[in-house]
PDB file of C-alpha atoms in Angstrom:
ATOM      1  CA  ALA R   1       6.290  14.230   9.781  1.00  0.00           C
ATOM      2  CA  ALA R   2       8.452  11.761   7.864  1.00  0.00           C
ATOM      3  CA  ALA R   3       5.480  10.604   5.841  1.00  0.00           C
ATOM      4  CA  SER R   4       4.473  14.185   5.139  1.00  0.00           C
ATOM      5  CA  SER R   5       7.920  15.205   3.958  1.00  0.00           C
ATOM      6  CA  ALA R   6       8.002  12.219   1.609  1.00  0.00           C
ATOM      7  CA  ALA R   7       4.598  13.136   0.219  1.00  0.00           C
ATOM      8  CA  ALA R   8       5.775  16.701  -0.397  1.00  0.00           C
ATOM      9  CA  ARG R   9       8.907  15.626  -2.251  1.00  0.00           C
ATOM     10  CA  PRO R  10       9.104  17.321  -5.671  1.00  0.00           C
ATOM     11  CA  CYS R  11       9.701  15.068  -8.632  1.00  0.00           C
ATOM     12  CA  GLY R  12      13.337  14.479  -9.509  1.00  0.00           C
ATOM     13  CA  SER R  13      14.589  14.949  -5.952  1.00  0.00           C
ATOM     14  CA  SER R  14      15.174  11.196  -5.690  1.00  0.00           C
ATOM     15  CA  GLY R  15      17.559  11.354  -8.624  1.00  0.00           C
ATOM     16  CA  SER R  16      15.093   9.839 -11.122  1.00  0.00           C
ATOM     17  CA  ALA R  17      14.201  12.125 -14.000  1.00  0.00           C
ATOM     18  CA  ALA R  18      11.692   9.558 -15.300  1.00  0.00           C
ATOM     19  CA  GLU R  19       9.212  10.434 -12.575  1.00  0.00           C
ATOM     20  CA  CYS R  20       9.018  13.993 -13.951  1.00  0.00           C
ATOM     21  CA  ARG R  21       7.904  12.885 -17.415  1.00  0.00           C
ATOM     22  CA  PRO R  22       4.536  11.632 -18.671  1.00  0.00           C
ATOM     23  CA  PRO R  23       4.383   7.853 -19.126  1.00  0.00           C
ATOM     24  CA  LYS R  24       6.093   6.726 -22.314  1.00  0.00           C
ATOM     25  CA  GLY R  25       3.607   5.395 -24.821  1.00  0.00           C
ATOM     26  CA  ALA R  26       0.659   6.856 -22.918  1.00  0.00           C
ATOM     27  CA  SER R  27      -2.632   6.772 -24.795  1.00  0.00           C
ATOM     28  CA  PRO R  28      -3.857  10.126 -26.168  1.00  0.00           C
ATOM     29  CA  ALA R  29      -6.658   9.943 -23.620  1.00  0.00           C
ATOM     30  CA  PHE R  30      -4.167   9.651 -20.743  1.00  0.00           C
ATOM     31  CA  ALA R  31      -1.954  12.441 -22.075  1.00  0.00           C
ATOM     32  CA  ALA R  32      -4.969  14.765 -22.313  1.00  0.00           C
ATOM     33  CA  HIS R  33      -6.103  13.615 -18.865  1.00  0.00           C
ATOM     34  CA  LEU R  34      -2.780  14.668 -17.304  1.00  0.00           C
ATOM     35  CA  ARG R  35      -3.091  18.180 -18.726  1.00  0.00           C
ATOM     36  CA  ASP R  36      -6.727  18.484 -17.697  1.00  0.00           C
ATOM     37  CA  GLY R  37      -5.841  17.409 -14.146  1.00  0.00           C
ATOM     38  CA  GLU R  38      -3.863  20.608 -13.523  1.00  0.00           C
ATOM     39  CA  GLY R  39      -7.028  22.694 -13.471  1.00  0.00           C
ATOM     40  CA  GLU R  40      -6.997  23.288  -9.712  1.00  0.00           C
ATOM     41  CA  LEU R  41      -3.619  24.997  -9.803  1.00  0.00           C
ATOM     42  CA  ARG R  42      -4.723  27.067 -12.770  1.00  0.00           C
ATOM     43  CA  ASP R  43      -7.801  28.092 -10.791  1.00  0.00           C
ATOM     44  CA  PHE R  44      -5.442  29.289  -8.047  1.00  0.00           C
ATOM     45  CA  GLY R  45      -3.703  31.459 -10.606  1.00  0.00           C
ATOM     46  CA  ALA R  46      -0.549  29.338 -10.956  1.00  0.00           C
ATOM     47  CA  ARG R  47       1.437  29.939 -14.122  1.00  0.00           C
ATOM     48  CA  MET R  48       1.967  26.359 -15.234  1.00  0.00           C
ATOM     49  CA  ALA R  49       4.736  27.261 -17.679  1.00  0.00           C
ATOM     50  CA  THR R  50       6.970  28.305 -14.781  1.00  0.00           C
ATOM     51  CA  LEU R  51       6.355  25.163 -12.707  1.00  0.00           C
ATOM     52  CA  ARG R  52       9.279  23.226 -14.125  1.00  0.00           C
ATOM     53  CA  PRO R  53      11.093  20.670 -11.911  1.00  0.00           C
ATOM     54  CA  GLY R  54      13.985  22.418 -10.185  1.00  0.00           C
ATOM     55  CA  SER R  55      12.592  25.907 -10.747  1.00  0.00           C
ATOM     56  CA  SER R  56      12.235  28.381  -7.880  1.00  0.00           C
ATOM     57  CA  ARG R  57       8.441  28.335  -8.196  1.00  0.00           C
ATOM     58  CA  ALA R  58       8.369  24.549  -7.998  1.00  0.00           C
ATOM     59  CA  ALA R  59      10.581  24.647  -4.892  1.00  0.00           C
ATOM     60  CA  ALA R  60       8.335  27.250  -3.286  1.00  0.00           C
ATOM     61  CA  LEU R  61       5.238  25.158  -3.979  1.00  0.00           C
ATOM     62  CA  ALA R  62       6.883  22.060  -2.492  1.00  0.00           C
ATOM     63  CA  THR R  63       7.933  24.039   0.598  1.00  0.00           C
ATOM     64  CA  ALA R  64       4.437  25.407   1.123  1.00  0.00           C
ATOM     65  CA  TYR R  65       2.876  21.969   0.659  1.00  0.00           C
ATOM     66  CA  SER R  66       5.333  20.414   3.105  1.00  0.00           C
ATOM     67  CA  ALA R  67       4.535  23.118   5.648  1.00  0.00           C
ATOM     68  CA  ALA R  68       0.798  22.432   5.353  1.00  0.00           C
ATOM     69  CA  ALA R  69       1.341  18.681   5.784  1.00  0.00           C
ATOM     70  CA  SER R  70       3.632  19.189   8.788  1.00  0.00           C
ATOM     71  CA  PHE R  71       1.069  21.498  10.400  1.00  0.00           C
ATOM     72  CA  ALA R  72      -1.605  18.822   9.963  1.00  0.00           C
ATOM     73  CA  ASP R  73       0.752  16.253  11.528  1.00  0.00           C
ATOM     74  CA  ALA R  74       1.174  18.499  14.546  1.00  0.00           C
ATOM     75  CA  GLN R  75      -2.595  18.765  15.024  1.00  0.00           C
ATOM     76  CA  VAL R  76      -2.898  14.967  14.926  1.00  0.00           C
ATOM     77  CA  GLY R  77      -0.322  14.804  17.698  1.00  0.00           C
ATOM     78  CA  ARG R  78      -2.301  17.294  19.773  1.00  0.00           C
ATOM     79  CA  VAL R  79      -5.523  15.291  19.396  1.00  0.00           C
ATOM     80  CA  LEU R  80      -3.815  12.050  20.434  1.00  0.00           C
ATOM     81  CA  ARG R  81      -1.932  13.622  23.318  1.00  0.00           C
ATOM     82  CA  GLU R  82      -4.556  15.991  24.695  1.00  0.00           C
ATOM     83  CA  GLY R  83      -7.670  14.067  23.734  1.00  0.00           C
ATOM     84  CA  LEU R  84      -6.610  10.469  24.476  1.00  0.00           C
ATOM     85  CA  ASP R  85      -3.348  10.194  26.411  1.00  0.00           C
ATOM     86  CA  ALA R  86      -4.257  12.900  28.926  1.00  0.00           C
ATOM     87  CA  HIS R  87      -7.518  11.130  29.765  1.00  0.00           C
ATOM     88  CA  ASN R  88      -6.217   7.536  29.743  1.00  0.00           C
ATOM     89  CA  LEU R  89      -8.346   6.687  26.720  1.00  0.00           C
ATOM     90  CA  THR R  90      -5.638   5.513  24.331  1.00  0.00           C
ATOM     91  CA  ALA R  91      -5.851   1.805  25.155  1.00  0.00           C
ATOM     92  CA  SER R  92      -9.630   1.710  24.676  1.00  0.00           C
ATOM     93  CA  THR R  93      -9.995   3.914  21.589  1.00  0.00           C
ATOM     94  CA  LEU R  94      -9.965   2.962  17.926  1.00  0.00           C
ATOM     95  CA  VAL R  95      -8.172   5.531  15.789  1.00  0.00           C
ATOM     96  CA  ALA R  96      -8.460   5.788  12.000  1.00  0.00           C
ATOM     97  CA  LEU R  97      -6.229   8.381  10.393  1.00  0.00           C
ATOM     98  CA  CYS R  98      -6.816   9.106   6.711  1.00  0.00           C
ATOM     99  CA  GLY R  99      -6.483  12.127   4.513  1.00  0.00           C
ATOM    100  CA  ASP R 100      -7.164  13.705   1.175  1.00  0.00           C
ATOM    101  CA  HIS R 101      -5.483  12.429  -1.970  1.00  0.00           C
ATOM    102  CA  GLY R 102      -2.578  13.860  -3.973  1.00  0.00           C
ATOM    103  CA  PHE R 103      -0.755  16.237  -4.382  1.00  0.00           C
ATOM    104  CA  LYS R 104       1.623  15.722  -7.305  1.00  0.00           C
ATOM    105  CA  LEU R 105       4.608  18.059  -7.532  1.00  0.00           C
ATOM    106  CA  GLY R 106       5.552  17.512 -11.161  1.00  0.00           C
ATOM    107  CA  HIS R 107       5.287  13.719 -10.996  1.00  0.00           C
ATOM    108  CA  GLY R 108       4.244  12.193 -14.284  1.00  0.00           C
ATOM    109  CA  GLY R 109       4.809  15.587 -15.870  1.00  0.00           C
ATOM    110  CA  SER R 110       1.733  16.928 -14.093  1.00  0.00           C
ATOM    111  CA  TRP R 111       0.890  19.099 -11.087  1.00  0.00           C
ATOM    112  CA  GLY R 112      -2.092  18.901  -8.765  1.00  0.00           C
ATOM    113  CA  LYS R 113      -4.181  15.915  -7.740  1.00  0.00           C
ATOM    114  CA  HIS R 114      -6.950  15.382 -10.283  1.00  0.00           C
ATOM    115  CA  THR R 115      -5.633  12.493 -12.355  1.00  0.00           C
ATOM    116  CA  LEU R 116      -5.673   8.709 -12.117  1.00  0.00           C
ATOM    117  CA  LEU R 117      -1.930   8.421 -11.556  1.00  0.00           C
ATOM    118  CA  ARG R 118      -1.135   6.372  -8.478  1.00  0.00           C
ATOM    119  CA  ALA R 119       0.485   9.445  -6.896  1.00  0.00           C
ATOM    120  CA  ASP R 120      -2.936  11.128  -6.986  1.00  0.00           C
ATOM    121  CA  THR R 121      -5.248   8.326  -5.925  1.00  0.00           C
ATOM    122  CA  ARG R 122      -3.230   7.129  -2.919  1.00  0.00           C
ATOM    123  CA  VAL R 123      -4.084   8.464   0.535  1.00  0.00           C
ATOM    124  CA  PRO R 124      -2.611   7.913   4.008  1.00  0.00           C
ATOM    125  CA  LEU R 125      -4.412   5.338   6.139  1.00  0.00           C
ATOM    126  CA  VAL R 126      -3.296   4.362   9.646  1.00  0.00           C
ATOM    127  CA  LEU R 127      -5.382   2.291  12.064  1.00  0.00           C
ATOM    128  CA  ALA R 128      -4.609   1.773  15.749  1.00  0.00           C
ATOM    129  CA  GLY R 129      -6.338   0.571  18.881  1.00  0.00           C
ATOM    130  CA  PRO R 130      -7.866  -2.593  20.324  1.00  0.00           C
ATOM    131  CA  GLY R 131      -7.762  -5.460  17.849  1.00  0.00           C
ATOM    132  CA  VAL R 132      -5.076  -3.859  15.660  1.00  0.00           C
ATOM    133  CA  ARG R 133      -1.649  -5.426  15.957  1.00  0.00           C
ATOM    134  CA  ALA R 134       1.082  -2.785  16.063  1.00  0.00           C
ATOM    135  CA  GLY R 135       3.527  -2.607  13.183  1.00  0.00           C
ATOM    136  CA  VAL R 136       1.429  -4.421  10.564  1.00  0.00           C
ATOM    137  CA  GLU R 137       1.835  -3.042   7.034  1.00  0.00           C
ATOM    138  CA  VAL R 138      -0.838  -4.008   4.522  1.00  0.00           C
ATOM    139  CA  ARG R 139       0.715  -4.286   1.064  1.00  0.00           C
ATOM    140  CA  VAL R 140      -2.356  -5.104  -0.995  1.00  0.00           C
ATOM    141  CA  PRO R 141      -4.763  -2.487  -2.390  1.00  0.00           C
ATOM    142  CA  VAL R 142      -7.525  -1.356  -0.059  1.00  0.00           C
ATOM    143  CA  GLU R 143     -10.012   1.490  -0.314  1.00  0.00           C
ATOM    144  CA  LEU R 144     -11.399   4.160   1.966  1.00  0.00           C
ATOM    145  CA  LEU R 145     -14.706   2.354   1.492  1.00  0.00           C
ATOM    146  CA  ASP R 146     -13.169  -0.316   3.735  1.00  0.00           C
ATOM    147  CA  VAL R 147     -12.644   1.971   6.751  1.00  0.00           C
ATOM    148  CA  TYR R 148     -16.242   2.058   8.000  1.00  0.00           C
ATOM    149  CA  PRO R 149     -16.890  -1.720   7.939  1.00  0.00           C
ATOM    150  CA  THR R 150     -13.446  -2.243   9.510  1.00  0.00           C
ATOM    151  CA  LEU R 151     -14.297   0.028  12.438  1.00  0.00           C
ATOM    152  CA  LEU R 152     -17.670  -1.685  12.836  1.00  0.00           C
ATOM    153  CA  ARG R 153     -15.965  -5.080  13.018  1.00  0.00           C
ATOM    154  CA  LEU R 154     -13.249  -3.918  15.442  1.00  0.00           C
ATOM    155  CA  ALA R 155     -15.864  -2.301  17.685  1.00  0.00           C
ATOM    156  CA  GLY R 156     -17.928  -5.491  17.732  1.00  0.00           C
ATOM    157  CA  LEU R 157     -20.877  -3.866  15.973  1.00  0.00           C
ATOM    158  CA  GLY R 158     -22.989  -5.332  13.205  1.00  0.00           C
ATOM    159  CA  PRO R 159     -23.822  -3.666   9.905  1.00  0.00           C
ATOM    160  CA  PRO R 160     -26.270  -0.747  10.046  1.00  0.00           C
ATOM    161  CA  ARG R 161     -29.913  -1.675  10.158  1.00  0.00           C
ATOM    162  CA  GLY R 162     -32.566  -0.323   7.853  1.00  0.00           C
ATOM    163  CA  ASP R 163     -34.705  -1.027   4.853  1.00  0.00           C
ATOM    164  CA  SER R 164     -32.524  -2.544   2.147  1.00  0.00           C
ATOM    165  CA  ARG R 165     -33.889  -0.133  -0.427  1.00  0.00           C
ATOM    166  CA  ALA R 166     -33.065   2.915   1.707  1.00  0.00           C
ATOM    167  CA  GLN R 167     -29.934   1.434   3.283  1.00  0.00           C
ATOM    168  CA  PRO R 168     -27.939  -0.437   0.607  1.00  0.00           C
ATOM    169  CA  ARG R 169     -25.371  -2.955   1.695  1.00  0.00           C
ATOM    170  CA  LEU R 170     -21.922  -1.669   2.544  1.00  0.00           C
ATOM    171  CA  GLU R 171     -19.601  -1.566  -0.448  1.00  0.00           C
ATOM    172  CA  GLY R 172     -16.403  -1.775   1.592  1.00  0.00           C
ATOM    173  CA  ARG R 173     -15.080  -4.858   3.348  1.00  0.00           C
ATOM    174  CA  PRO R 174     -13.433  -5.231   6.773  1.00  0.00           C
ATOM    175  CA  LEU R 175      -9.635  -5.155   6.823  1.00  0.00           C
ATOM    176  CA  THR R 176      -9.497  -7.110  10.078  1.00  0.00           C
ATOM    177  CA  PRO R 177      -7.983 -10.252   8.448  1.00  0.00           C
ATOM    178  CA  TRP R 178      -4.790  -8.227   7.965  1.00  0.00           C
ATOM    179  CA  LEU R 179      -4.907  -6.258  11.221  1.00  0.00           C
ATOM    180  CA  SER R 180      -5.816  -8.662  13.998  1.00  0.00           C
ATOM    181  CA  GLY R 181      -2.731 -10.795  14.422  1.00  0.00           C
ATOM    182  CA  GLY R 182      -3.161 -13.153  11.482  1.00  0.00           C
ATOM    183  CA  GLY R 183       0.011 -12.018   9.762  1.00  0.00           C
ATOM    184  CA  GLY R 184       0.343  -8.763   7.917  1.00  0.00           C
ATOM    185  CA  GLY R 185       1.318  -7.759   4.433  1.00  0.00           C
ATOM    186  CA  ASP R 186       0.533 -10.074   1.557  1.00  0.00           C
ATOM    187  CA  SER R 187       0.296 -13.252   3.652  1.00  0.00           C
ATOM    188  CA  ALA R 188      -2.881 -12.355   5.510  1.00  0.00           C
ATOM    189  CA  PRO R 189      -6.181 -13.909   4.397  1.00  0.00           C
ATOM    190  CA  ALA R 190      -7.470 -12.246   1.253  1.00  0.00           C
ATOM    191  CA  ARG R 191     -10.813 -10.581   0.923  1.00  0.00           C
ATOM    192  CA  ARG R 192     -13.428 -12.485  -0.998  1.00  0.00           C
ATOM    193  CA  GLY R 193     -12.156 -12.325  -4.562  1.00  0.00           C
ATOM    194  CA  ALA R 194      -9.060 -10.496  -5.719  1.00  0.00           C
ATOM    195  CA  ALA R 195      -7.914  -7.507  -3.683  1.00  0.00           C
ATOM    196  CA  PHE R 196      -8.257  -4.361  -5.736  1.00  0.00           C
ATOM    197  CA  ALA R 197      -8.822  -0.628  -5.557  1.00  0.00           C
ATOM    198  CA  LEU R 198     -10.929   1.211  -8.105  1.00  0.00           C
ATOM    199  CA  SER R 199     -10.818   4.936  -8.799  1.00  0.00           C
ATOM    200  CA  GLN R 200     -12.889   6.936 -11.270  1.00  0.00           C
ATOM    201  CA  TRP R 201     -12.253  10.450 -12.561  1.00  0.00           C
ATOM    202  CA  PRO R 202     -13.342  12.363 -15.678  1.00  0.00           C
ATOM    203  CA  SER R 203     -11.515  14.736 -17.996  1.00  0.00           C
ATOM    204  CA  PRO R 204     -14.432  16.892 -19.168  1.00  0.00           C
ATOM    205  CA  ARG R 205     -12.295  19.812 -20.362  1.00  0.00           C
ATOM    206  CA  ALA R 206      -9.684  17.802 -22.255  1.00  0.00           C
ATOM    207  CA  GLU R 207      -9.384  17.427 -26.000  1.00  0.00           C
ATOM    208  CA  TRP R 208     -10.219  13.770 -25.283  1.00  0.00           C
ATOM    209  CA  PRO R 209     -13.224  14.178 -22.923  1.00  0.00           C
ATOM    210  CA  CYS R 210     -13.198  10.751 -21.241  1.00  0.00           C
ATOM    211  CA  MET R 211     -14.288   8.996 -18.078  1.00  0.00           C
ATOM    212  CA  GLY R 212     -11.354   7.077 -16.639  1.00  0.00           C
ATOM    213  CA  TYR R 213     -11.504   3.937 -14.489  1.00  0.00           C
ATOM    214  CA  ALA R 214      -8.230   2.989 -12.754  1.00  0.00           C
ATOM    215  CA  LEU R 215      -8.242  -0.606 -11.501  1.00  0.00           C
ATOM    216  CA  ARG R 216      -5.300  -1.528  -9.273  1.00  0.00           C
ATOM    217  CA  THR R 217      -4.307  -4.939  -8.003  1.00  0.00           C
ATOM    218  CA  ALA R 218      -1.198  -5.897  -6.061  1.00  0.00           C
ATOM    219  CA  ASN R 219       0.947  -6.045  -9.219  1.00  0.00           C
ATOM    220  CA  TRP R 220      -0.887  -4.135 -11.941  1.00  0.00           C
ATOM    221  CA  SER R 221      -2.690  -0.888 -12.690  1.00  0.00           C
ATOM    222  CA  GLN R 222      -4.892  -0.464 -15.735  1.00  0.00           C
ATOM    223  CA  VAL R 223      -6.710   2.716 -16.672  1.00  0.00           C
ATOM    224  CA  THR R 224      -9.638   2.136 -19.029  1.00  0.00           C
ATOM    225  CA  TRP R 225     -11.197   5.072 -20.845  1.00  0.00           C
ATOM    226  CA  ALA R 226     -14.854   5.415 -21.816  1.00  0.00           C
ATOM    227  CA  PRO R 227     -16.928   8.169 -23.435  1.00  0.00           C
ATOM    228  CA  LEU R 228     -18.427  10.710 -21.075  1.00  0.00           C
ATOM    229  CA  ALA R 229     -22.163  11.121 -20.751  1.00  0.00           C
ATOM    230  CA  ARG R 230     -23.454  13.891 -22.997  1.00  0.00           C
ATOM    231  CA  THR R 231     -24.431  15.902 -19.922  1.00  0.00           C
ATOM    232  CA  HIS R 232     -20.746  16.012 -18.939  1.00  0.00           C
ATOM    233  CA  THR R 233     -19.293  17.146 -22.251  1.00  0.00           C
ATOM    234  CA  ARG R 234     -19.120  20.652 -23.572  1.00  0.00           C
ATOM    235  CA  ALA R 235     -20.970  21.694 -26.693  1.00  0.00           C
ATOM    236  CA  GLY R 236     -19.556  19.927 -29.722  1.00  0.00           C
ATOM    237  CA  ALA R 237     -17.430  17.534 -27.645  1.00  0.00           C
ATOM    238  CA  ALA R 238     -19.619  14.434 -27.950  1.00  0.00           C
ATOM    239  CA  GLY R 239     -17.849  13.307 -31.123  1.00  0.00           C
ATOM    240  CA  ARG R 240     -14.435  13.699 -29.540  1.00  0.00           C
ATOM    241  CA  SER R 241     -15.597  11.838 -26.442  1.00  0.00           C
ATOM    242  CA  ALA R 242     -16.588   8.841 -28.587  1.00  0.00           C
ATOM    243  CA  ARG R 243     -12.892   8.325 -29.370  1.00  0.00           C
ATOM    244  CA  CYS R 244     -12.276   7.303 -25.766  1.00  0.00           C
ATOM    245  CA  GLY R 245     -13.957   3.921 -26.107  1.00  0.00           C
ATOM    246  CA  GLY R 246     -11.404   1.117 -25.997  1.00  0.00           C
ATOM    247  CA  ALA R 247      -8.416   3.269 -25.006  1.00  0.00           C
ATOM    248  CA  ALA R 248      -6.383   1.979 -22.047  1.00  0.00           C
ATOM    249  CA  ASP R 249      -3.040   2.254 -20.254  1.00  0.00           C
ATOM    250  CA  LEU R 250      -1.336  -0.586 -18.362  1.00  0.00           C
ATOM    251  CA  PHE R 251       1.342  -0.155 -15.691  1.00  0.00           C
ATOM    252  CA  SER R 252       3.270  -2.477 -13.412  1.00  0.00           C
ATOM    253  CA  ASN R 253       2.766  -2.186  -9.664  1.00  0.00           C
ATOM    254  CA  ALA R 254       5.474  -4.722  -8.849  1.00  0.00           C
ATOM    255  CA  PRO R 255       7.583  -3.699  -5.838  1.00  0.00           C
ATOM    256  CA  GLY R 256      10.923  -2.185  -6.678  1.00  0.00           C
ATOM    257  CA  PRO R 257      12.766   1.085  -7.170  1.00  0.00           C
ATOM    258  CA  GLY R 258      11.836   3.696  -9.720  1.00  0.00           C
ATOM    259  CA  TRP R 259       8.705   5.447 -10.932  1.00  0.00           C
ATOM    260  CA  ARG R 260       6.069   2.766 -11.432  1.00  0.00           C
ATOM    261  CA  GLU R 261       4.086   4.597 -14.093  1.00  0.00           C
ATOM    262  CA  ALA R 262       6.969   5.487 -16.387  1.00  0.00           C
ATOM    263  CA  ARG R 263       5.717   3.443 -19.355  1.00  0.00           C
ATOM    264  CA  ASN R 264       2.427   2.211 -20.772  1.00  0.00           C
ATOM    265  CA  LEU R 265       2.917  -1.548 -21.186  1.00  0.00           C
ATOM    266  CA  LEU R 266      -0.254  -2.222 -23.141  1.00  0.00           C
ATOM    267  CA  ALA R 267       1.570  -2.630 -26.463  1.00  0.00           C
ATOM    268  CA  GLN R 268       3.641  -5.577 -25.207  1.00  0.00           C
ATOM    269  CA  PRO R 269       2.083  -8.702 -26.789  1.00  0.00           C
ATOM    270  CA  GLN R 270       2.921 -10.974 -23.854  1.00  0.00           C
ATOM    271  CA  LEU R 271       0.810  -8.761 -21.564  1.00  0.00           C
ATOM    272  CA  ALA R 272      -2.315  -8.890 -23.730  1.00  0.00           C
ATOM    273  CA  PRO R 273      -3.869 -11.683 -21.594  1.00  0.00           C
ATOM    274  CA  ARG R 274      -3.190  -9.679 -18.444  1.00  0.00           C
ATOM    275  CA  ALA R 275      -4.793  -6.557 -19.909  1.00  0.00           C
ATOM    276  CA  ALA R 276      -7.823  -8.575 -21.045  1.00  0.00           C
ATOM    277  CA  ALA R 277      -8.184 -10.118 -17.589  1.00  0.00           C
ATOM    278  CA  LEU R 278      -8.105  -6.695 -15.919  1.00  0.00           C
ATOM    279  CA  ARG R 279     -10.700  -5.336 -18.316  1.00  0.00           C
ATOM    280  CA  GLU R 280     -12.943  -8.319 -17.623  1.00  0.00           C
ATOM    281  CA  MET R 281     -12.446  -7.772 -13.886  1.00  0.00           C
ATOM    282  CA  LEU R 282     -13.514  -4.140 -14.330  1.00  0.00           C
ATOM    283  CA  ARG R 283     -16.521  -5.225 -16.369  1.00  0.00           C
ATOM    284  CA  ARG R 284     -17.614  -7.576 -13.573  1.00  0.00           C
ATOM    285  CA  ILE R 285     -17.188  -4.847 -10.957  1.00  0.00           C
ATOM    286  CA  LEU R 286     -19.257  -2.383 -12.976  1.00  0.00           C
ATOM    287  CA  ARG R 287     -21.612  -5.169 -14.099  1.00  0.00           C
ATOM    288  CA  ARG R 288     -21.306  -3.876 -17.660  1.00  0.00           C
ATOM    289  CA  ASP R 289     -18.569  -2.941 -20.079  1.00  0.00           C
ATOM    290  CA  PRO R 290     -17.195   0.547 -19.335  1.00  0.00           C
ATOM    291  CA  GLY R 291     -17.543   1.409 -23.014  1.00  0.00           C
ATOM    292  CA  ASP R 292     -21.206   0.369 -23.122  1.00  0.00           C
ATOM    293  CA  PRO R 293     -23.409   3.440 -23.769  1.00  0.00           C
ATOM    294  CA  ARG R 294     -25.611   2.344 -20.868  1.00  0.00           C
ATOM    295  CA  ALA R 295     -22.630   2.894 -18.553  1.00  0.00           C
ATOM    296  CA  ARG R 296     -22.818   6.598 -19.333  1.00  0.00           C
ATOM    297  CA  GLY R 297     -26.125   7.045 -17.554  1.00  0.00           C
ATOM    298  CA  PRO R 298     -26.480   8.713 -14.159  1.00  0.00           C
ATOM    299  CA  ARG R 299     -25.875   5.447 -12.251  1.00  0.00           C
ATOM    300  CA  LEU R 300     -22.321   4.936 -13.481  1.00  0.00           C
ATOM    301  CA  ALA R 301     -21.126   8.232 -14.870  1.00  0.00           C
ATOM    302  CA  GLY R 302     -23.132  10.854 -13.053  1.00  0.00           C
ATOM    303  CA  ALA R 303     -21.554  13.923 -11.506  1.00  0.00           C
ATOM    304  CA  PRO R 304     -18.977  12.739  -8.956  1.00  0.00           C
ATOM    305  CA  ARG R 305     -19.992  13.375  -5.356  1.00  0.00           C
ATOM    306  CA  ASN R 306     -16.975  14.912  -3.613  1.00  0.00           C
ATOM    307  CA  GLY R 307     -14.718  13.139  -6.049  1.00  0.00           C
ATOM    308  CA  SER R 308     -16.336   9.741  -5.767  1.00  0.00           C
ATOM    309  CA  LEU R 309     -19.118   7.737  -7.301  1.00  0.00           C
ATOM    310  CA  SER R 310     -20.348   4.520  -5.751  1.00  0.00           C
ATOM    311  CA  VAL R 311     -21.810   1.553  -7.576  1.00  0.00           C
ATOM    312  CA  ASP R 312     -22.224  -2.011  -6.373  1.00  0.00           C
ATOM    313  CA  ARG R 313     -18.663  -2.881  -5.227  1.00  0.00           C
ATOM    314  CA  GLY R 314     -17.695   0.787  -5.080  1.00  0.00           C
ATOM    315  CA  ILE R 315     -15.832   3.304  -7.185  1.00  0.00           C
ATOM    316  CA  SER R 316     -13.845   5.644  -4.997  1.00  0.00           C
ATOM    317  CA  LYS R 317     -11.490   8.441  -5.910  1.00  0.00           C
ATOM    318  CA  SER R 318      -8.961   7.409  -3.334  1.00  0.00           C
ATOM    319  CA  GLU R 319      -7.165   4.142  -2.701  1.00  0.00           C
ATOM    320  CA  VAL R 320      -4.425   3.343  -0.242  1.00  0.00           C
TER     321      VAL R 320
END
């Protein structure tokens, strides 16, 4: 319940007005992306002009969202109590609790959950059971793609069998180095290569129709924008989509108080090497430059499946 109430906290309730504003210096692509990401609430008939922080409608939305989250928490408790505890199965059962992403309540000057802000792409993830040391908090980026291989490893099972062409290799990686007593947090053994989470989401209806790739490491987040495939742009939008190539936004993920995406840091000269390194990291993950026209084909920029699109290492909508 505590986690749910924190997730349902409307922007500004912590005393920071910065979290209610769009990032300072945001690229035009990001600014358009934030407006486009409110489409779900508009589809529900919400009058966006009245959803100002501190307004009665914003408070009502936060209350309703908190109630839904608390109800879900209660059902989790019932499953654990009635399904495991009552049958003495708790000690021998692996439990993975995860959820949907979002929902922003005015954070970043936006409402809903369809943007690449960290508040949208994060999801809850709790693992418990044999092989999972209690109280461990993992403080490096992981992805929901990692849940399945983690459960396979904890259960002592190998990867799924099958023809390699019909059954591609798993894109996620086991999280057991952090969970099985080897020290939690940042000190546990790292996955092969740098720990990262990658999320992808388009803005097809925006004045800048772009595909966005948000790459997050332990200390940095960079959103790189690329033109959308022609099949994903409305009539006459292909020229506007071409403007997206090369646009980017850089944010600090360093631990500390305050809204972490308050300012786009890309214009700071001393961070140019960092931004270049993150773009190169993204290029290696995608195995091509995100602005390359070939990256707009169905393999990389096809219609998202339930909010996600998988390639090689994996592009998922949600990261933890």
